[in-house]
XYZ file of C-alpha atoms in Angstrom:
448
model
C 55.847 -402.651 -63.529
C 53.619 -405.728 -63.395
C 52.058 -407.059 -60.219
C 54.436 -410.052 -60.121
C 57.450 -407.764 -60.530
C 56.161 -405.526 -57.746
C 55.729 -408.575 -55.510
C 59.250 -409.769 -56.287
C 60.750 -406.338 -55.642
C 58.764 -405.980 -52.419
C 60.000 -409.384 -51.296
C 63.563 -408.367 -52.053
C 63.065 -405.133 -50.118
C 61.635 -406.959 -47.115
C 64.374 -409.595 -47.095
C 67.091 -406.966 -47.528
C 65.650 -404.916 -44.669
C 65.554 -407.986 -42.444
C 69.162 -408.866 -43.285
C 70.220 -405.273 -42.649
C 68.553 -405.318 -39.246
C 70.311 -408.572 -38.369
C 73.627 -407.130 -39.583
C 73.063 -403.951 -37.590
C 72.244 -405.882 -34.402
C 75.224 -408.206 -34.763
C 77.619 -405.325 -35.418
C 76.170 -403.327 -32.516
C 76.535 -406.299 -30.186
C 80.135 -406.881 -31.244
C 80.921 -403.177 -31.025
C 79.533 -402.956 -27.488
C 81.545 -406.007 -26.443
C 84.706 -404.452 -27.902
C 84.228 -400.947 -26.502
C 83.549 -402.296 -23.005
C 87.282 -403.008 -22.831
C 88.034 -399.301 -23.244
C 84.923 -397.366 -22.142
C 82.847 -397.687 -18.971
C 79.525 -399.527 -19.033
C 77.837 -396.345 -17.716
C 78.748 -394.479 -20.903
C 77.634 -397.324 -23.181
C 74.366 -397.663 -21.257
C 73.703 -393.923 -21.489
C 74.348 -393.939 -25.247
C 72.246 -397.030 -26.017
C 69.283 -396.017 -23.864
C 69.028 -392.283 -23.184
C 70.806 -390.666 -26.140
C 69.524 -393.159 -28.716
C 66.043 -392.636 -27.280
C 66.414 -388.893 -27.925
C 67.533 -389.571 -31.496
C 64.810 -392.122 -32.315
C 62.091 -389.974 -30.715
C 62.992 -386.889 -32.768
C 63.252 -388.878 -36.002
C 60.066 -390.863 -35.412
C 57.854 -387.931 -34.411
C 59.155 -385.781 -37.261
C 58.905 -388.210 -40.165
C 56.739 -391.264 -39.387
C 53.418 -389.612 -40.249
C 54.820 -388.156 -43.488
C 56.247 -391.513 -44.558
C 53.011 -393.374 -44.027
C 50.920 -390.739 -45.796
C 53.257 -390.261 -48.764
C 53.857 -393.979 -49.329
C 50.175 -394.897 -49.275
C 48.392 -395.275 -52.589
C 49.864 -395.309 -56.086
C 53.194 -393.875 -57.234
C 51.241 -391.915 -59.859
C 50.726 -388.626 -58.075
C 51.882 -385.021 -58.188
C 55.354 -385.636 -56.794
C 56.136 -381.922 -56.620
C 53.449 -381.469 -53.973
C 54.482 -384.675 -52.215
C 58.109 -383.505 -52.067
C 56.982 -380.124 -50.740
C 55.094 -381.904 -47.980
C 58.085 -384.104 -47.163
C 60.404 -381.131 -46.662
C 58.246 -380.053 -43.729
C 59.883 -382.837 -41.711
C 63.041 -380.717 -41.406
C 61.595 -377.696 -39.529
C 59.429 -380.085 -37.535
C 62.528 -382.107 -36.651
C 64.382 -378.953 -35.580
C 61.511 -378.033 -33.244
C 61.386 -381.520 -31.727
C 65.171 -381.620 -31.408
C 65.310 -378.294 -29.545
C 62.390 -379.132 -27.258
C 63.454 -382.692 -26.423
C 67.084 -381.610 -26.091
C 65.961 -379.117 -23.445
C 64.032 -381.888 -21.665
C 67.059 -384.200 -21.754
C 69.316 -381.452 -20.365
C 67.081 -379.750 -17.805
C 64.261 -382.125 -16.837
C 65.987 -385.507 -16.732
C 68.576 -386.260 -14.101
C 72.019 -385.272 -15.393
C 74.567 -388.097 -14.925
C 77.623 -387.626 -12.757
C 80.273 -385.638 -14.630
C 83.079 -387.893 -13.413
C 81.339 -391.101 -14.531
C 79.867 -389.723 -17.777
C 81.631 -386.571 -19.030
C 80.485 -384.429 -21.990
C 76.790 -385.272 -21.531
C 75.629 -381.872 -22.831
C 77.707 -382.278 -25.989
C 76.215 -385.736 -26.516
C 72.633 -384.466 -26.275
C 73.310 -381.638 -28.742
C 75.054 -383.840 -31.314
C 72.489 -386.665 -31.144
C 69.731 -384.086 -31.690
C 71.705 -382.605 -34.597
C 72.245 -386.044 -36.144
C 68.475 -386.594 -36.122
C 67.966 -383.345 -38.069
C 70.707 -384.316 -40.541
C 68.983 -387.631 -41.223
C 65.691 -385.832 -41.872
C 67.369 -383.869 -44.690
C 67.367 -387.072 -46.731
C 63.680 -387.838 -46.231
C 62.416 -386.782 -49.721
C 65.136 -388.924 -51.326
C 64.302 -391.887 -49.072
C 60.581 -391.756 -49.886
C 61.242 -391.514 -53.627
C 63.584 -394.497 -53.435
C 61.173 -396.507 -51.311
C 58.150 -395.757 -53.494
C 60.011 -396.875 -56.615
C 61.577 -399.932 -54.926
C 65.247 -398.960 -55.157
C 66.293 -401.975 -53.105
C 70.023 -401.884 -53.812
C 70.288 -398.198 -52.876
C 68.806 -398.819 -49.441
C 71.125 -401.767 -48.793
C 74.276 -399.943 -49.912
C 73.442 -396.672 -48.122
C 72.658 -398.267 -44.774
C 75.574 -400.692 -44.991
C 78.086 -397.926 -45.742
C 76.733 -395.726 -42.959
C 76.879 -398.553 -40.395
C 80.413 -399.511 -41.444
C 81.558 -395.863 -41.301
C 80.109 -395.471 -37.827
C 81.767 -398.653 -36.570
C 85.177 -397.835 -38.062
C 85.216 -394.345 -36.535
C 84.041 -395.689 -33.171
C 86.771 -398.339 -33.050
C 89.505 -395.883 -34.082
C 88.508 -393.267 -31.500
C 87.941 -395.828 -28.749
C 91.423 -397.295 -29.243
C 93.251 -393.976 -29.679
C 91.277 -391.690 -27.352
C 89.163 -393.712 -24.878
C 89.114 -390.731 -22.507
C 86.907 -388.803 -24.934
C 83.860 -390.775 -23.732
C 80.640 -389.422 -25.234
C 82.588 -387.457 -27.851
C 83.337 -390.789 -29.550
C 79.750 -392.031 -29.818
C 78.341 -388.596 -30.650
C 80.719 -388.024 -33.562
C 80.153 -391.584 -34.802
C 76.379 -391.084 -34.781
C 76.735 -387.805 -36.685
C 78.946 -389.543 -39.257
C 76.361 -392.323 -39.613
C 73.527 -389.943 -40.535
C 75.765 -387.814 -42.767
C 76.968 -390.806 -44.802
C 73.396 -392.118 -45.050
C 72.078 -388.851 -46.497
C 75.083 -388.379 -48.800
C 74.560 -391.852 -50.288
C 70.982 -391.010 -51.273
C 71.886 -387.548 -52.587
C 74.846 -388.871 -54.600
C 72.759 -391.656 -56.128
C 69.991 -389.311 -57.271
C 72.523 -386.829 -58.664
C 73.793 -389.601 -60.952
C 70.424 -391.247 -61.602
C 68.273 -388.244 -62.519
C 68.505 -387.397 -66.198
C 70.177 -390.713 -67.043
C 68.847 -393.103 -69.728
C 67.769 -395.498 -66.968
C 65.594 -392.799 -65.366
C 64.051 -391.974 -68.746
C 63.387 -395.658 -69.428
C 61.607 -396.044 -66.085
C 59.599 -392.818 -66.671
C 60.830 -391.544 -63.329
C 58.584 -388.655 -62.180
C 61.527 -386.400 -61.226
C 63.973 -385.265 -63.917
C 66.507 -383.054 -62.090
C 67.794 -382.390 -58.582
C 66.025 -379.041 -58.276
C 62.713 -380.926 -58.549
C 63.485 -382.557 -55.185
C 63.765 -379.137 -53.547
C 60.688 -377.205 -52.338
C 58.896 -375.669 -55.332
C 56.167 -373.042 -55.348
C 53.665 -373.463 -58.174
C 51.535 -370.654 -59.526
C 47.767 -371.070 -59.170
C 48.250 -374.328 -57.261
C 48.491 -375.249 -53.614
C 51.922 -375.853 -52.096
C 51.004 -379.384 -50.963
C 48.422 -382.047 -51.715
C 45.837 -381.323 -49.029
C 44.503 -384.869 -49.076
C 47.987 -386.124 -48.208
C 48.377 -383.332 -45.662
C 45.152 -384.287 -43.854
C 46.168 -387.948 -43.866
C 49.568 -386.910 -42.488
C 47.857 -385.030 -39.666
C 45.827 -388.122 -38.794
C 48.961 -390.258 -38.701
C 50.814 -387.521 -36.807
C 48.303 -387.616 -33.956
C 48.697 -391.371 -33.879
C 52.503 -391.254 -33.983
C 52.706 -389.995 -30.379
C 50.778 -392.998 -29.158
C 52.644 -395.432 -31.390
C 55.976 -394.107 -30.136
C 54.887 -394.714 -26.540
C 53.866 -398.256 -27.430
C 57.121 -398.848 -29.322
C 59.601 -397.270 -26.909
C 57.501 -397.197 -23.740
C 59.884 -399.270 -21.650
C 62.773 -396.951 -22.526
C 60.773 -393.922 -21.403
C 59.945 -395.622 -18.117
C 63.616 -396.591 -17.743
C 64.799 -393.059 -18.573
C 62.295 -390.961 -16.644
C 61.558 -393.136 -13.600
C 64.814 -395.073 -12.980
C 62.949 -398.205 -11.868
C 65.157 -400.877 -13.429
C 67.768 -403.144 -11.905
C 68.900 -405.875 -14.289
C 70.696 -408.127 -11.814
C 71.499 -411.631 -13.144
C 68.338 -412.180 -15.192
C 69.980 -412.847 -18.571
C 68.626 -416.366 -19.305
C 65.131 -415.509 -18.056
C 65.155 -412.321 -20.134
C 66.073 -414.294 -23.246
C 63.239 -416.788 -22.679
C 60.672 -414.026 -22.307
C 62.113 -412.176 -25.264
C 61.579 -415.226 -27.497
C 57.853 -414.943 -26.779
C 57.988 -411.209 -27.477
C 59.705 -411.775 -30.850
C 56.937 -414.192 -31.868
C 54.240 -411.647 -30.994
C 56.259 -408.902 -32.682
C 56.343 -410.876 -35.946
C 52.594 -411.530 -35.911
C 51.810 -407.904 -35.083
C 54.068 -406.681 -37.883
C 51.994 -408.498 -40.503
C 48.513 -407.914 -39.073
C 49.015 -404.244 -38.198
C 50.669 -403.519 -41.538
C 47.570 -404.685 -43.413
C 45.251 -402.948 -40.958
C 46.863 -399.523 -41.360
C 47.236 -399.927 -45.130
C 43.514 -400.613 -45.588
C 42.114 -398.103 -43.071
C 40.507 -394.912 -44.311
C 41.097 -391.542 -42.600
C 37.995 -391.865 -40.390
C 39.036 -395.335 -39.222
C 42.535 -394.068 -38.443
C 41.057 -391.237 -36.351
C 38.854 -393.693 -34.439
C 41.798 -395.974 -33.846
C 43.681 -393.063 -32.266
C 41.333 -393.279 -29.271
C 42.090 -396.993 -28.949
C 45.815 -396.194 -29.075
C 45.375 -393.538 -26.380
C 43.797 -395.998 -23.955
C 46.336 -398.665 -24.854
C 49.271 -396.274 -24.353
C 48.105 -395.286 -20.875
C 47.503 -398.925 -19.920
C 50.884 -399.975 -21.280
C 52.783 -397.336 -19.296
C 50.976 -398.265 -16.080
C 51.603 -401.979 -16.596
C 55.270 -401.315 -17.459
C 55.736 -399.363 -14.237
C 54.100 -401.938 -11.968
C 55.585 -405.020 -13.650
C 59.121 -403.636 -13.376
C 58.618 -403.150 -9.641
C 57.295 -406.706 -9.403
C 59.491 -408.650 -11.861
C 62.377 -406.289 -12.609
C 63.619 -406.188 -16.199
C 61.446 -409.185 -17.110
C 58.467 -406.961 -16.367
C 59.397 -404.744 -19.313
C 59.209 -407.675 -21.706
C 55.962 -408.952 -20.182
C 54.450 -405.478 -20.585
C 55.535 -405.441 -24.230
C 53.996 -408.890 -24.727
C 50.715 -407.560 -23.327
C 50.966 -404.533 -25.622
C 51.556 -406.695 -28.705
C 48.800 -409.131 -27.732
C 46.197 -406.358 -27.516
C 47.307 -404.845 -30.824
C 47.214 -408.254 -32.516
C 43.706 -408.874 -31.171
C 42.501 -405.524 -32.556
C 44.097 -406.165 -35.970
C 42.668 -409.691 -36.164
C 39.206 -408.323 -35.369
C 39.586 -405.715 -38.136
C 40.890 -408.257 -40.692
C 38.087 -410.696 -39.862
C 35.429 -408.031 -40.483
C 37.228 -406.858 -43.623
C 37.111 -410.309 -45.269
C 33.975 -411.792 -43.702
C 31.867 -411.229 -46.845
C 34.511 -412.627 -49.213
C 35.874 -416.098 -49.890
C 39.354 -415.161 -48.660
C 40.412 -416.292 -45.189
C 43.916 -414.837 -44.666
C 43.784 -415.382 -40.898
C 44.111 -419.133 -41.429
C 47.768 -418.392 -42.164
C 48.243 -417.863 -38.422
C 47.408 -421.504 -37.747
C 50.327 -423.917 -37.670
C 50.402 -427.700 -37.916
C 49.453 -429.663 -34.750
C 52.548 -431.799 -35.346
C 54.749 -428.699 -35.263
C 53.098 -427.537 -32.031
C 53.766 -430.977 -30.561
C 57.450 -430.759 -31.578
C 57.706 -427.295 -30.011
C 56.269 -428.576 -26.728
C 58.489 -431.671 -26.666
C 61.577 -429.580 -27.492
C 60.745 -427.183 -24.675
C 60.345 -430.014 -22.164
C 63.521 -431.793 -23.298
C 65.677 -428.651 -23.194
C 64.165 -427.751 -19.813
C 65.214 -431.097 -18.332
C 68.585 -430.774 -20.058
C 69.152 -427.398 -18.401
C 68.362 -428.795 -14.955
C 70.512 -431.921 -15.372
C 73.430 -430.653 -17.468
C 73.719 -426.873 -17.148
C 75.681 -424.960 -16.154
C 77.970 -425.712 -13.210
C 78.711 -429.379 -13.952
C 81.752 -428.923 -16.162
C 82.410 -428.402 -19.856
C 81.366 -431.925 -20.873
C 77.903 -431.377 -19.393
C 77.664 -427.974 -21.085
C 78.571 -429.458 -24.461
C 75.975 -432.190 -23.910
C 73.367 -429.523 -23.139
C 74.287 -427.633 -26.323
C 74.046 -430.886 -28.305
C 70.555 -431.563 -26.941
C 69.504 -428.058 -27.977
C 70.983 -428.518 -31.457
C 69.139 -431.824 -31.925
C 65.831 -430.259 -30.853
C 66.444 -427.349 -33.221
C 67.172 -429.754 -36.094
C 64.014 -431.746 -35.363
C 61.996 -428.528 -35.387
C 63.459 -427.423 -38.730
C 62.713 -430.809 -40.301
C 59.131 -430.640 -39.042
C 58.752 -427.123 -40.449
C 60.039 -428.333 -43.815
C 57.418 -431.097 -44.059
C 54.436 -429.314 -42.478
C 54.728 -425.627 -43.457
C 54.485 -426.242 -47.203
C 53.308 -422.718 -48.056
C 56.321 -421.186 -46.325
C 58.710 -423.537 -48.122
C 57.024 -422.798 -51.468
C 57.307 -419.045 -50.857
C 61.024 -419.335 -50.063
C 61.642 -421.499 -53.130
C 59.750 -419.249 -55.557
C 60.858 -415.833 -54.276
C 64.381 -416.463 -53.030
C 65.945 -419.658 -54.344
C 64.569 -419.220 -57.866
C 66.165 -415.777 -58.103
C 69.605 -417.110 -57.232
C 69.120 -420.044 -59.620
C 68.340 -417.644 -62.470
C 71.484 -415.648 -61.689
C 73.612 -418.797 -61.848
C 72.070 -419.789 -65.196
C 72.813 -416.352 -66.620
């Protein structure tokens, strides 16, 4: 596969992942709004925060290091050893699931049985669903390494739809089941996800398409653990890199889900009526999140093992600082404090990545960091839009009747349109990228 084809496939993968995330968030939001009519907000809150935190923690700690190590470098490797290494995520996931399940049941405060029944069942099933998802890890890495974009989209879409359908059916027919509903739906989600990958590879391996692509695996038994005579069970270079990433994964998980841990273990949060203020702060957080995603991705991809080990100490200090700031800011600013703490976390990580990228390219003619700079005209439009919508909120929103509300929405829409037009004329590289990697693909399909 040529470099341009790889770039196109990577772009498709990134865009598909982004669309899937948007779809998942929209469906989750709609599902929560629907289930609130049948199930108490205490149950939904427990599922979305505490039980999902258990699930994501088990999955992340068990597989993140293996993914990053096995997806780094070329696809030309001894895949038998790589697959052997990947299967270690399952026993590791079982250990994490048992340990964290015990913490969730015996260390954390158990919710009131009358308000949230079947809590123990929920913890067990969410831990089990994490282990089930880990069973598909070798298939996922093979698909990701060889850019099977459509498989990822179909598998995740089917699993999300299956989860939502089962949730709606059980909520309508048996709302008294409570956590049984969400636990069974989560287990169905992971089961369908794994079955999609397994079914695809059962059909793909040995097919003419696999032969044409020179796929490194020829039959399903090759994706199972294999012992080789006179050879090591795993690639020890990959194993050492995995260990480096594994030590870092603890710290990264704290930085990623730190506010949920504070919320779960310390019970410091009271949301109150902070919705609009939360959304404003979250807009800033999303901006920092986008920048960090690009800068940190390059940083980790280009670091050697020694640099990763050194960065672990930076992550350790940052994790401790982040948890302390999260705790104090939530006491001071409530739920907004969580977002401000995350903004601080992202800002520090961006600063470190920018420093690394600057040193990496300082002796070359490339200056990729200039891509962070936006047009002064666009900055001016952002500032003016912020001022105009701020005045509009004070004068027109939100207790002055529907006509004033519609006027406020119209002002926001006009500012948004002005911003988009400015982006179109000033961010020429972005527009060119969209035209060449997205619009051109659809144009070619129409011509065919």
